[in-house]
PDB file of C-alpha atoms in Angstrom:
ATOM      1  CA  UNK A 141     100.964 131.890 100.607  1.00 69.00           C
ATOM      2  CA  UNK A 142      99.020 129.517  98.636  1.00 87.00           C
ATOM      3  CA  UNK A 143      95.115 128.820 100.548  1.00 94.00           C
ATOM      4  CA  UNK A 144      95.569 125.671  99.762  1.00 95.00           C
ATOM      5  CA  UNK A 145      99.191 125.107 101.249  1.00 97.00           C
ATOM      6  CA  UNK A 146      97.746 127.287 104.420  1.00 96.00           C
ATOM      7  CA  UNK A 147      95.025 125.118 104.691  1.00 95.00           C
ATOM      8  CA  UNK A 148      97.019 121.781 104.728  1.00 96.00           C
ATOM      9  CA  UNK A 149      99.348 123.070 107.372  1.00 96.00           C
ATOM     10  CA  UNK A 150      96.638 123.784 109.640  1.00 93.00           C
ATOM     11  CA  UNK A 151      95.025 120.678 108.995  1.00 92.00           C
ATOM     12  CA  UNK A 152      98.265 119.068 109.638  1.00 94.00           C
ATOM     13  CA  UNK A 153      98.572 120.491 113.022  1.00 91.00           C
ATOM     14  CA  UNK A 154      96.964 117.482 115.046  1.00 86.00           C
ATOM     15  CA  UNK A 155      99.064 115.290 112.923  1.00 90.00           C
ATOM     16  CA  UNK A 156     102.153 117.480 114.087  1.00 93.00           C
ATOM     17  CA  UNK A 157     101.554 117.395 117.794  1.00 87.00           C
ATOM     18  CA  UNK A 158     100.806 113.472 117.752  1.00 82.00           C
ATOM     19  CA  UNK A 159     103.675 113.039 115.895  1.00 87.00           C
ATOM     20  CA  UNK A 160     105.707 115.064 117.807  1.00 86.00           C
ATOM     21  CA  UNK A 161     104.680 112.363 120.988  1.00 77.00           C
ATOM     22  CA  UNK A 162     104.875 109.572 118.879  1.00 78.00           C
ATOM     23  CA  UNK A 163     108.590 109.878 117.400  1.00 85.00           C
ATOM     24  CA  UNK A 164     109.947 111.450 120.873  1.00 82.00           C
ATOM     25  CA  UNK A 165     109.254 108.119 122.062  1.00 76.00           C
ATOM     26  CA  UNK A 166     111.104 106.372 119.089  1.00 83.00           C
ATOM     27  CA  UNK A 167     114.145 108.741 119.461  1.00 85.00           C
ATOM     28  CA  UNK A 168     114.868 107.330 122.667  1.00 79.00           C
ATOM     29  CA  UNK A 169     114.189 103.992 121.851  1.00 76.00           C
ATOM     30  CA  UNK A 170     116.482 104.090 118.585  1.00 85.00           C
ATOM     31  CA  UNK A 171     119.273 105.593 120.744  1.00 83.00           C
ATOM     32  CA  UNK A 172     118.888 102.954 123.247  1.00 76.00           C
ATOM     33  CA  UNK A 173     118.968 100.130 120.541  1.00 81.00           C
ATOM     34  CA  UNK A 174     122.593 101.814 119.922  1.00 85.00           C
ATOM     35  CA  UNK A 175     122.161 103.908 117.544  1.00 91.00           C
ATOM     36  CA  UNK A 176     123.606 107.585 117.197  1.00 91.00           C
ATOM     37  CA  UNK A 177     121.098 110.868 117.462  1.00 91.00           C
ATOM     38  CA  UNK A 178     121.794 111.587 113.840  1.00 94.00           C
ATOM     39  CA  UNK A 179     121.428 107.899 112.674  1.00 96.00           C
ATOM     40  CA  UNK A 180     117.751 108.257 114.442  1.00 95.00           C
ATOM     41  CA  UNK A 181     116.915 111.356 112.700  1.00 96.00           C
ATOM     42  CA  UNK A 182     117.926 110.379 109.328  1.00 97.00           C
ATOM     43  CA  UNK A 183     115.362 107.066 109.461  1.00 97.00           C
ATOM     44  CA  UNK A 184     112.679 109.466 110.501  1.00 97.00           C
ATOM     45  CA  UNK A 185     113.593 111.948 107.847  1.00 98.00           C
ATOM     46  CA  UNK A 186     113.737 109.634 105.051  1.00 97.00           C
ATOM     47  CA  UNK A 187     111.190 106.847 106.664  1.00 97.00           C
ATOM     48  CA  UNK A 188     108.415 109.011 107.768  1.00 97.00           C
ATOM     49  CA  UNK A 189     106.529 106.053 109.303  1.00 92.00           C
ATOM     50  CA  UNK A 190     106.081 104.418 112.791  1.00 81.00           C
ATOM     51  CA  UNK A 191     105.996 100.819 112.927  1.00 77.00           C
ATOM     52  CA  UNK A 192     108.132 100.287 110.179  1.00 83.00           C
ATOM     53  CA  UNK A 193     110.887 102.407 111.480  1.00 88.00           C
ATOM     54  CA  UNK A 194     110.455 100.687 115.010  1.00 80.00           C
ATOM     55  CA  UNK A 195     110.866  97.189 112.933  1.00 79.00           C
ATOM     56  CA  UNK A 196     113.862  98.785 111.053  1.00 88.00           C
ATOM     57  CA  UNK A 197     115.751  99.584 114.415  1.00 88.00           C
ATOM     58  CA  UNK A 198     115.108  96.369 115.884  1.00 80.00           C
ATOM     59  CA  UNK A 199     116.483  94.349 112.738  1.00 84.00           C
ATOM     60  CA  UNK A 200     119.136  97.171 113.180  1.00 91.00           C
ATOM     61  CA  UNK A 201     120.010  96.320 116.772  1.00 87.00           C
ATOM     62  CA  UNK A 202     120.479  92.391 116.291  1.00 83.00           C
ATOM     63  CA  UNK A 203     122.254  92.917 112.855  1.00 88.00           C
ATOM     64  CA  UNK A 204     119.898  90.939 110.339  1.00 86.00           C
ATOM     65  CA  UNK A 205     120.236  91.019 106.670  1.00 88.00           C
ATOM     66  CA  UNK A 206     119.285  93.389 104.246  1.00 91.00           C
ATOM     67  CA  UNK A 207     117.035  91.010 102.671  1.00 88.00           C
ATOM     68  CA  UNK A 208     114.980  90.637 106.157  1.00 84.00           C
ATOM     69  CA  UNK A 209     114.959  94.635 106.315  1.00 87.00           C
ATOM     70  CA  UNK A 210     113.687  94.767 103.058  1.00 89.00           C
ATOM     71  CA  UNK A 211     111.215  92.092 103.549  1.00 84.00           C
ATOM     72  CA  UNK A 212     110.071  93.678 107.070  1.00 80.00           C
ATOM     73  CA  UNK A 213     109.648  97.076 105.557  1.00 85.00           C
ATOM     74  CA  UNK A 214     107.630  95.789 102.084  1.00 84.00           C
ATOM     75  CA  UNK A 215     104.586  93.748 104.712  1.00 73.00           C
ATOM     76  CA  UNK A 216     104.796  96.601 107.311  1.00 75.00           C
ATOM     77  CA  UNK A 217     104.043  99.300 105.300  1.00 85.00           C
ATOM     78  CA  UNK A 218     102.130  97.627 102.106  1.00 79.00           C
ATOM     79  CA  UNK A 219      99.169  99.428 103.540  1.00 79.00           C
ATOM     80  CA  UNK A 220     100.453 102.601 101.896  1.00 90.00           C
ATOM     81  CA  UNK A 221      99.964 100.681  98.690  1.00 88.00           C
ATOM     82  CA  UNK A 222      96.345 100.372  99.578  1.00 84.00           C
ATOM     83  CA  UNK A 223      96.305 104.279 100.460  1.00 88.00           C
ATOM     84  CA  UNK A 224      98.060 105.514  97.370  1.00 92.00           C
ATOM     85  CA  UNK A 225      95.789 103.646  95.228  1.00 90.00           C
ATOM     86  CA  UNK A 226      92.388 105.074  97.216  1.00 87.00           C
ATOM     87  CA  UNK A 227      94.319 108.775  97.696  1.00 92.00           C
ATOM     88  CA  UNK A 228      94.392 108.325  93.387  1.00 91.00           C
ATOM     89  CA  UNK A 229      91.322 108.171  93.247  1.00 88.00           C
ATOM     90  CA  UNK A 230      90.429 111.748  94.563  1.00 89.00           C
ATOM     91  CA  UNK A 231      93.009 113.700  93.070  1.00 92.00           C
ATOM     92  CA  UNK A 232      92.899 117.105  91.681  1.00 93.00           C
ATOM     93  CA  UNK A 233      93.631 117.430  87.731  1.00 92.00           C
ATOM     94  CA  UNK A 234      96.774 119.626  88.675  1.00 93.00           C
ATOM     95  CA  UNK A 235      97.786 116.098  90.300  1.00 94.00           C
ATOM     96  CA  UNK A 236     100.922 115.742  87.390  1.00 94.00           C
ATOM     97  CA  UNK A 237     103.234 112.746  87.411  1.00 94.00           C
ATOM     98  CA  UNK A 238     106.079 115.200  89.553  1.00 96.00           C
ATOM     99  CA  UNK A 239     103.772 115.819  91.874  1.00 96.00           C
ATOM    100  CA  UNK A 240     102.447 112.213  92.778  1.00 96.00           C
ATOM    101  CA  UNK A 241     106.510 111.364  92.970  1.00 96.00           C
ATOM    102  CA  UNK A 242     106.710 113.930  95.625  1.00 97.00           C
ATOM    103  CA  UNK A 243     103.630 113.557  97.453  1.00 97.00           C
ATOM    104  CA  UNK A 244     104.177 109.499  97.742  1.00 97.00           C
ATOM    105  CA  UNK A 245     107.033 110.426 100.390  1.00 97.00           C
ATOM    106  CA  UNK A 246     104.194 111.828 102.597  1.00 97.00           C
ATOM    107  CA  UNK A 247     101.280 109.004 102.297  1.00 96.00           C
ATOM    108  CA  UNK A 248     100.910 107.830 106.044  1.00 94.00           C
ATOM    109  CA  UNK A 249      98.179 106.820 107.819  1.00 86.00           C
ATOM    110  CA  UNK A 250      97.356 109.898 109.473  1.00 88.00           C
ATOM    111  CA  UNK A 251      98.379 112.156 106.369  1.00 94.00           C
ATOM    112  CA  UNK A 252      96.075 109.520 104.088  1.00 93.00           C
ATOM    113  CA  UNK A 253      92.891 110.093 106.479  1.00 88.00           C
ATOM    114  CA  UNK A 254      92.595 113.707 106.686  1.00 92.00           C
ATOM    115  CA  UNK A 255      93.161 113.754 102.637  1.00 94.00           C
ATOM    116  CA  UNK A 256      90.642 111.330 102.309  1.00 90.00           C
ATOM    117  CA  UNK A 257      88.095 113.028 104.559  1.00 88.00           C
ATOM    118  CA  UNK A 258      88.584 116.008 102.368  1.00 91.00           C
ATOM    119  CA  UNK A 259      85.182 116.834 100.415  1.00 88.00           C
ATOM    120  CA  UNK A 260      86.756 118.127  97.517  1.00 92.00           C
ATOM    121  CA  UNK A 261      89.465 116.490  95.487  1.00 95.00           C
ATOM    122  CA  UNK A 262      92.981 117.228  96.913  1.00 96.00           C
ATOM    123  CA  UNK A 263      95.612 119.675  95.180  1.00 97.00           C
ATOM    124  CA  UNK A 264      99.148 119.610  95.292  1.00 97.00           C
ATOM    125  CA  UNK A 265      99.566 122.775  97.349  1.00 97.00           C
ATOM    126  CA  UNK A 266      97.129 121.200  99.960  1.00 97.00           C
ATOM    127  CA  UNK A 267      99.172 118.170 100.407  1.00 97.00           C
ATOM    128  CA  UNK A 268     102.448 119.722 100.340  1.00 98.00           C
ATOM    129  CA  UNK A 269     101.215 121.954 103.643  1.00 97.00           C
ATOM    130  CA  UNK A 270     100.051 118.966 105.151  1.00 97.00           C
ATOM    131  CA  UNK A 271     103.284 116.746 104.397  1.00 98.00           C
ATOM    132  CA  UNK A 272     105.899 119.550 105.818  1.00 98.00           C
ATOM    133  CA  UNK A 273     104.184 120.328 109.031  1.00 97.00           C
ATOM    134  CA  UNK A 274     103.552 116.736 109.760  1.00 97.00           C
ATOM    135  CA  UNK A 275     107.343 116.223 108.600  1.00 98.00           C
ATOM    136  CA  UNK A 276     108.364 118.853 111.126  1.00 98.00           C
ATOM    137  CA  UNK A 277     106.643 117.333 113.944  1.00 96.00           C
ATOM    138  CA  UNK A 278     107.881 113.747 113.434  1.00 96.00           C
ATOM    139  CA  UNK A 279     111.638 114.995 112.705  1.00 97.00           C
ATOM    140  CA  UNK A 280     111.785 117.063 115.455  1.00 96.00           C
ATOM    141  CA  UNK A 281     110.167 114.558 118.061  1.00 92.00           C
ATOM    142  CA  UNK A 282     112.645 112.277 116.673  1.00 93.00           C
ATOM    143  CA  UNK A 283     115.507 114.695 117.589  1.00 95.00           C
ATOM    144  CA  UNK A 284     114.216 115.782 120.781  1.00 91.00           C
ATOM    145  CA  UNK A 285     113.188 111.901 122.176  1.00 85.00           C
ATOM    146  CA  UNK A 286     117.190 110.872 120.890  1.00 86.00           C
ATOM    147  CA  UNK A 287     118.832 113.955 122.159  1.00 84.00           C
ATOM    148  CA  UNK A 288     117.480 114.885 125.432  1.00 72.00           C
ATOM    149  CA  UNK A 289     115.773 111.573 126.649  1.00 58.00           C
ATOM    150  CA  UNK A 290     113.294 112.594 128.890  1.00 54.00           C
ATOM    151  CA  UNK A 291     112.700 116.251 128.763  1.00 62.00           C
ATOM    152  CA  UNK A 292     108.869 115.983 129.727  1.00 64.00           C
ATOM    153  CA  UNK A 293     107.613 114.359 132.995  1.00 75.00           C
ATOM    154  CA  UNK A 294     106.797 110.608 132.494  1.00 75.00           C
ATOM    155  CA  UNK A 295     102.960 111.517 132.835  1.00 80.00           C
ATOM    156  CA  UNK A 296     102.742 114.124 130.258  1.00 76.00           C
ATOM    157  CA  UNK A 297     104.565 111.766 127.751  1.00 71.00           C
ATOM    158  CA  UNK A 298     102.020 108.994 129.068  1.00 78.00           C
ATOM    159  CA  UNK A 299      98.972 110.932 127.913  1.00 81.00           C
ATOM    160  CA  UNK A 300     100.777 112.434 124.659  1.00 75.00           C
ATOM    161  CA  UNK A 301     100.095 108.875 124.024  1.00 73.00           C
ATOM    162  CA  UNK A 302      96.718 109.315 123.554  1.00 83.00           C
ATOM    163  CA  UNK A 303      96.797 112.306 121.125  1.00 78.00           C
ATOM    164  CA  UNK A 304      97.249 110.667 117.824  1.00 75.00           C
ATOM    165  CA  UNK A 305      94.593 108.020 118.676  1.00 83.00           C
ATOM    166  CA  UNK A 306      92.307 110.791 119.900  1.00 87.00           C
ATOM    167  CA  UNK A 307      92.707 112.261 116.405  1.00 80.00           C
ATOM    168  CA  UNK A 308      91.777 109.024 115.241  1.00 82.00           C
ATOM    169  CA  UNK A 309      88.559 109.103 116.781  1.00 92.00           C
ATOM    170  CA  UNK A 310      87.785 112.317 115.607  1.00 89.00           C
ATOM    171  CA  UNK A 311      87.999 111.084 112.343  1.00 85.00           C
ATOM    172  CA  UNK A 312      86.216 107.792 112.750  1.00 92.00           C
ATOM    173  CA  UNK A 313      83.084 108.902 114.742  1.00 96.00           C
ATOM    174  CA  UNK A 314      81.455 111.532 112.535  1.00 94.00           C
ATOM    175  CA  UNK A 315      81.062 109.742 109.128  1.00 93.00           C
ATOM    176  CA  UNK A 316      80.044 106.616 111.334  1.00 96.00           C
ATOM    177  CA  UNK A 317      77.215 108.591 113.151  1.00 96.00           C
ATOM    178  CA  UNK A 318      76.188 109.955 109.524  1.00 95.00           C
ATOM    179  CA  UNK A 319      76.143 106.443 107.383  1.00 96.00           C
ATOM    180  CA  UNK A 320      75.288 102.988 108.789  1.00 96.00           C
ATOM    181  CA  UNK A 321      77.771 101.168 106.398  1.00 97.00           C
ATOM    182  CA  UNK A 322      80.672 103.194 108.019  1.00 96.00           C
ATOM    183  CA  UNK A 323      79.944 102.409 111.144  1.00 98.00           C
ATOM    184  CA  UNK A 324      79.534  98.994 110.028  1.00 98.00           C
ATOM    185  CA  UNK A 325      82.962  98.460 108.677  1.00 97.00           C
ATOM    186  CA  UNK A 326      84.509 100.627 111.845  1.00 97.00           C
ATOM    187  CA  UNK A 327      82.774  98.205 114.210  1.00 98.00           C
ATOM    188  CA  UNK A 328      83.854  94.894 112.351  1.00 98.00           C
ATOM    189  CA  UNK A 329      87.429  95.995 111.959  1.00 96.00           C
ATOM    190  CA  UNK A 330      87.427  96.974 115.993  1.00 97.00           C
ATOM    191  CA  UNK A 331      85.988  93.133 116.529  1.00 98.00           C
ATOM    192  CA  UNK A 332      88.627  91.568 114.319  1.00 97.00           C
ATOM    193  CA  UNK A 333      91.855  93.743 115.900  1.00 94.00           C
ATOM    194  CA  UNK A 334      90.387  92.728 119.371  1.00 96.00           C
ATOM    195  CA  UNK A 335      90.334  89.186 118.559  1.00 96.00           C
ATOM    196  CA  UNK A 336      94.227  89.552 117.169  1.00 93.00           C
ATOM    197  CA  UNK A 337      94.621  91.205 120.278  1.00 91.00           C
ATOM    198  CA  UNK A 338      93.401  88.615 122.565  1.00 95.00           C
ATOM    199  CA  UNK A 339      92.908  85.324 120.853  1.00 94.00           C
ATOM    200  CA  UNK A 340      95.225  85.325 117.516  1.00 92.00           C
ATOM    201  CA  UNK A 341      98.336  86.329 119.314  1.00 87.00           C
ATOM    202  CA  UNK A 342     100.925  84.932 117.100  1.00 84.00           C
ATOM    203  CA  UNK A 343      99.839  87.584 114.220  1.00 75.00           C
ATOM    204  CA  UNK A 344     102.461  90.756 114.347  1.00 70.00           C
ATOM    205  CA  UNK A 345     100.727  93.890 114.971  1.00 65.00           C
ATOM    206  CA  UNK A 346     101.267  95.314 111.378  1.00 61.00           C
ATOM    207  CA  UNK A 347      99.615  91.992 109.708  1.00 69.00           C
ATOM    208  CA  UNK A 348      96.494  91.974 112.325  1.00 79.00           C
ATOM    209  CA  UNK A 349      95.943  95.697 111.217  1.00 77.00           C
ATOM    210  CA  UNK A 350      96.156  94.719 107.191  1.00 76.00           C
ATOM    211  CA  UNK A 351      93.818  91.889 107.888  1.00 85.00           C
ATOM    212  CA  UNK A 352      91.339  93.219 110.278  1.00 90.00           C
ATOM    213  CA  UNK A 353      90.987  96.537 107.694  1.00 86.00           C
ATOM    214  CA  UNK A 354      90.543  94.248 104.845  1.00 89.00           C
ATOM    215  CA  UNK A 355      88.265  92.143 106.094  1.00 95.00           C
ATOM    216  CA  UNK A 356      86.203  94.694 107.171  1.00 96.00           C
ATOM    217  CA  UNK A 357      86.408  96.810 104.110  1.00 93.00           C
ATOM    218  CA  UNK A 358      85.400  94.150 102.276  1.00 96.00           C
ATOM    219  CA  UNK A 359      82.458  92.831 103.898  1.00 98.00           C
ATOM    220  CA  UNK A 360      81.113  96.742 104.011  1.00 97.00           C
ATOM    221  CA  UNK A 361      81.467  96.388 100.442  1.00 96.00           C
ATOM    222  CA  UNK A 362      79.778  93.755  99.719  1.00 97.00           C
ATOM    223  CA  UNK A 363      76.791  94.699 101.528  1.00 97.00           C
ATOM    224  CA  UNK A 364      76.859  98.348 101.068  1.00 96.00           C
ATOM    225  CA  UNK A 365      78.367  98.991  97.993  1.00 96.00           C
ATOM    226  CA  UNK A 366      78.926 102.671  97.419  1.00 89.00           C
ATOM    227  CA  UNK A 367      76.701 104.507  94.653  1.00 80.00           C
ATOM    228  CA  UNK A 368      78.453 106.694  92.083  1.00 63.00           C
ATOM    229  CA  UNK A 369      77.021 109.705  93.447  1.00 47.00           C
ATOM    230  CA  UNK A 370      78.394 109.264  96.703  1.00 46.00           C
ATOM    231  CA  UNK A 371      81.882 108.866  95.854  1.00 44.00           C
ATOM    232  CA  UNK A 372      82.490 112.509  94.311  1.00 39.00           C
TER     233      UNK A 372
ATOM    234  CA  UNK B 230     127.533  96.509 108.396  1.00 66.00           C
ATOM    235  CA  UNK B 231     127.378 100.615 108.003  1.00 88.00           C
ATOM    236  CA  UNK B 232     123.900 101.633 109.782  1.00 93.00           C
ATOM    237  CA  UNK B 233     123.753 103.997 106.711  1.00 95.00           C
ATOM    238  CA  UNK B 234     123.359 100.977 104.147  1.00 96.00           C
ATOM    239  CA  UNK B 235     120.365  99.863 106.380  1.00 96.00           C
ATOM    240  CA  UNK B 236     118.593 103.168 106.467  1.00 97.00           C
ATOM    241  CA  UNK B 237     119.092 103.307 102.865  1.00 97.00           C
ATOM    242  CA  UNK B 238     117.234 100.020 102.381  1.00 97.00           C
ATOM    243  CA  UNK B 239     114.538 101.149 104.928  1.00 96.00           C
ATOM    244  CA  UNK B 240     114.077 104.153 102.788  1.00 97.00           C
ATOM    245  CA  UNK B 241     113.834 103.100  99.342  1.00 97.00           C
ATOM    246  CA  UNK B 242     111.654  99.864  99.837  1.00 97.00           C
ATOM    247  CA  UNK B 243     109.102 102.393 101.990  1.00 97.00           C
ATOM    248  CA  UNK B 244     109.420 105.027  99.357  1.00 97.00           C
ATOM    249  CA  UNK B 245     109.037 102.296  96.479  1.00 97.00           C
ATOM    250  CA  UNK B 246     105.486 100.883  98.392  1.00 94.00           C
ATOM    251  CA  UNK B 247     104.068 104.354  98.368  1.00 96.00           C
ATOM    252  CA  UNK B 248     105.039 105.503  95.314  1.00 96.00           C
ATOM    253  CA  UNK B 249     104.658 102.771  92.428  1.00 95.00           C
ATOM    254  CA  UNK B 250     100.558 102.194  93.334  1.00 92.00           C
ATOM    255  CA  UNK B 251      99.972 106.219  93.635  1.00 93.00           C
ATOM    256  CA  UNK B 252     102.184 107.089  90.785  1.00 92.00           C
ATOM    257  CA  UNK B 253     100.888 104.556  88.478  1.00 88.00           C
ATOM    258  CA  UNK B 254      97.068 104.778  89.283  1.00 80.00           C
ATOM    259  CA  UNK B 255      95.833 107.146  86.652  1.00 74.00           C
ATOM    260  CA  UNK B 256      92.549 106.126  85.596  1.00 74.00           C
ATOM    261  CA  UNK B 257      88.886 105.731  87.811  1.00 74.00           C
ATOM    262  CA  UNK B 258      88.504 102.452  88.744  1.00 76.00           C
ATOM    263  CA  UNK B 259      85.524 100.712  87.591  1.00 82.00           C
ATOM    264  CA  UNK B 260      84.912  97.835  89.498  1.00 89.00           C
ATOM    265  CA  UNK B 261      81.814  98.982  92.087  1.00 91.00           C
ATOM    266  CA  UNK B 262      83.114  96.358  94.795  1.00 93.00           C
ATOM    267  CA  UNK B 263      87.112  97.766  94.250  1.00 87.00           C
ATOM    268  CA  UNK B 264      85.652 101.359  94.441  1.00 85.00           C
ATOM    269  CA  UNK B 265      83.682 100.202  97.591  1.00 91.00           C
ATOM    270  CA  UNK B 266      86.243  98.622  99.551  1.00 88.00           C
ATOM    271  CA  UNK B 267      88.863 101.719  99.156  1.00 81.00           C
ATOM    272  CA  UNK B 268      86.017 103.759 100.367  1.00 84.00           C
ATOM    273  CA  UNK B 269      85.679 101.844 103.424  1.00 89.00           C
ATOM    274  CA  UNK B 270      89.357 100.666 103.805  1.00 82.00           C
ATOM    275  CA  UNK B 271      90.635 104.141 105.583  1.00 78.00           C
ATOM    276  CA  UNK B 272      88.158 104.326 108.147  1.00 87.00           C
ATOM    277  CA  UNK B 273      88.659 100.081 109.064  1.00 88.00           C
ATOM    278  CA  UNK B 274      92.221 100.873 108.918  1.00 80.00           C
ATOM    279  CA  UNK B 275      92.083 103.514 111.533  1.00 83.00           C
ATOM    280  CA  UNK B 276      89.659 101.566 113.807  1.00 91.00           C
ATOM    281  CA  UNK B 277      91.912  98.495 113.588  1.00 88.00           C
ATOM    282  CA  UNK B 278      94.689 100.776 114.667  1.00 81.00           C
ATOM    283  CA  UNK B 279      92.573 102.366 117.620  1.00 88.00           C
ATOM    284  CA  UNK B 280      91.153  99.828 118.996  1.00 92.00           C
ATOM    285  CA  UNK B 281      92.180  98.244 121.424  1.00 92.00           C
ATOM    286  CA  UNK B 282      95.262  99.736 121.276  1.00 86.00           C
ATOM    287  CA  UNK B 283      93.952 103.415 122.995  1.00 91.00           C
ATOM    288  CA  UNK B 284      93.233 101.640 125.658  1.00 95.00           C
ATOM    289  CA  UNK B 285      96.807 100.805 126.637  1.00 88.00           C
ATOM    290  CA  UNK B 286      98.080 104.129 125.008  1.00 82.00           C
ATOM    291  CA  UNK B 287      98.869 105.735 128.363  1.00 85.00           C
ATOM    292  CA  UNK B 288     100.214 102.858 129.796  1.00 87.00           C
ATOM    293  CA  UNK B 289      97.403 102.960 132.418  1.00 93.00           C
ATOM    294  CA  UNK B 290      93.606 101.137 131.385  1.00 96.00           C
ATOM    295  CA  UNK B 291      91.792 104.029 133.610  1.00 97.00           C
ATOM    296  CA  UNK B 292      93.436 107.290 132.022  1.00 96.00           C
ATOM    297  CA  UNK B 293      93.404 105.798 128.781  1.00 96.00           C
ATOM    298  CA  UNK B 294      89.567 104.822 129.066  1.00 97.00           C
ATOM    299  CA  UNK B 295      88.875 108.398 130.520  1.00 97.00           C
ATOM    300  CA  UNK B 296      90.488 109.707 127.051  1.00 97.00           C
ATOM    301  CA  UNK B 297      88.768 107.354 124.752  1.00 97.00           C
ATOM    302  CA  UNK B 298      85.234 108.443 126.281  1.00 98.00           C
ATOM    303  CA  UNK B 299      86.429 112.038 125.867  1.00 98.00           C
ATOM    304  CA  UNK B 300      87.091 111.471 122.475  1.00 97.00           C
ATOM    305  CA  UNK B 301      84.118 109.803 121.400  1.00 97.00           C
ATOM    306  CA  UNK B 302      81.730 112.219 123.039  1.00 98.00           C
ATOM    307  CA  UNK B 303      83.506 115.349 121.563  1.00 98.00           C
ATOM    308  CA  UNK B 304      83.948 113.627 117.862  1.00 97.00           C
ATOM    309  CA  UNK B 305      80.271 113.044 118.186  1.00 97.00           C
ATOM    310  CA  UNK B 306      79.448 116.564 118.662  1.00 97.00           C
ATOM    311  CA  UNK B 307      81.865 117.460 115.222  1.00 94.00           C
ATOM    312  CA  UNK B 308      84.451 119.133 117.397  1.00 92.00           C
ATOM    313  CA  UNK B 309      87.311 120.016 115.272  1.00 82.00           C
ATOM    314  CA  UNK B 310      90.405 117.678 114.993  1.00 78.00           C
ATOM    315  CA  UNK B 311      92.898 119.017 117.143  1.00 76.00           C
ATOM    316  CA  UNK B 312      90.252 119.923 120.144  1.00 86.00           C
ATOM    317  CA  UNK B 313      89.174 116.070 120.565  1.00 90.00           C
ATOM    318  CA  UNK B 314      92.954 115.303 120.487  1.00 84.00           C
ATOM    319  CA  UNK B 315      94.223 117.353 122.410  1.00 85.00           C
ATOM    320  CA  UNK B 316      90.936 116.787 125.148  1.00 93.00           C
ATOM    321  CA  UNK B 317      91.578 113.112 125.066  1.00 93.00           C
ATOM    322  CA  UNK B 318      95.137 113.516 126.183  1.00 88.00           C
ATOM    323  CA  UNK B 319      94.478 116.551 128.671  1.00 93.00           C
ATOM    324  CA  UNK B 320      91.567 114.936 130.011  1.00 97.00           C
ATOM    325  CA  UNK B 321      94.161 111.103 130.694  1.00 95.00           C
ATOM    326  CA  UNK B 322      96.406 113.666 132.227  1.00 93.00           C
ATOM    327  CA  UNK B 323      94.006 115.065 134.768  1.00 96.00           C
ATOM    328  CA  UNK B 324      92.557 111.654 135.739  1.00 96.00           C
ATOM    329  CA  UNK B 325      96.131 110.714 136.204  1.00 93.00           C
ATOM    330  CA  UNK B 326      97.027 113.295 138.834  1.00 94.00           C
ATOM    331  CA  UNK B 327      93.520 112.465 140.452  1.00 93.00           C
ATOM    332  CA  UNK B 328      94.062 108.559 141.080  1.00 88.00           C
TER     333      UNK B 328
END
């Protein structure tokens, strides 16, 4: 097996574990909203995203229009466009159009974050490994949640809610320790996000994340512009 | 309306949102501001997603806070992702069993 592919699989293990717990909850919620087990799994297999899927199930349950469905998915998932542009800047030369078309499917917050944190340009096999194992975690978790409901005791599923966030912490803390500029971006994003949670509560969760992140990244870009060599 | 049509719309819009920018951007971006912005955006997105949501992740603010502190300390000492993630979860579970 290709070593890059294996490396991707390995790096994807924490993502897959986190997805397993989050999609387990999605499976339970989807069936509760009136979907069949097969439909819940179909959504996870074709979408591979948390916030968009949760909103989609609500729209299906409320018998919303297809326009509403399309617009909601567009707004909630627009962050993937930004991530796609960012990731396109650090692709290996072997990334041809067919590889790009295939890897597009797997751009999620977590996969993007892990791929971006790599020092060297990322290769197609690496991305396929990362996406494959994450996909397996996401679809298996949905199936288990939808089919079996409560397999694990509540205390365990509650604690599993921290797996994904723990992984985010592991991604943002080490560079924040090394670079003042990253620490700045992280703190501003957190502060704005807290404002949305407690003060501007009318803003939906998806928009709150987009706005917090853009404000923080823009401020950091103005105050701490990245030098050419720091990028490579 | 058939649920399959809803699912198809969800899947197509989500795929296009991901595919179009990722496939169309072939050149290196020249703008220093935009390059810097893109450099900071992943950290900013993850931070905004994590805080304050992490404190509600287990449904109990005390166990969540313990898990958060454990994660930050381990991450500060450059522990691997999987260790940090599982230790956060395990420490929250243990705290829940104690209190």
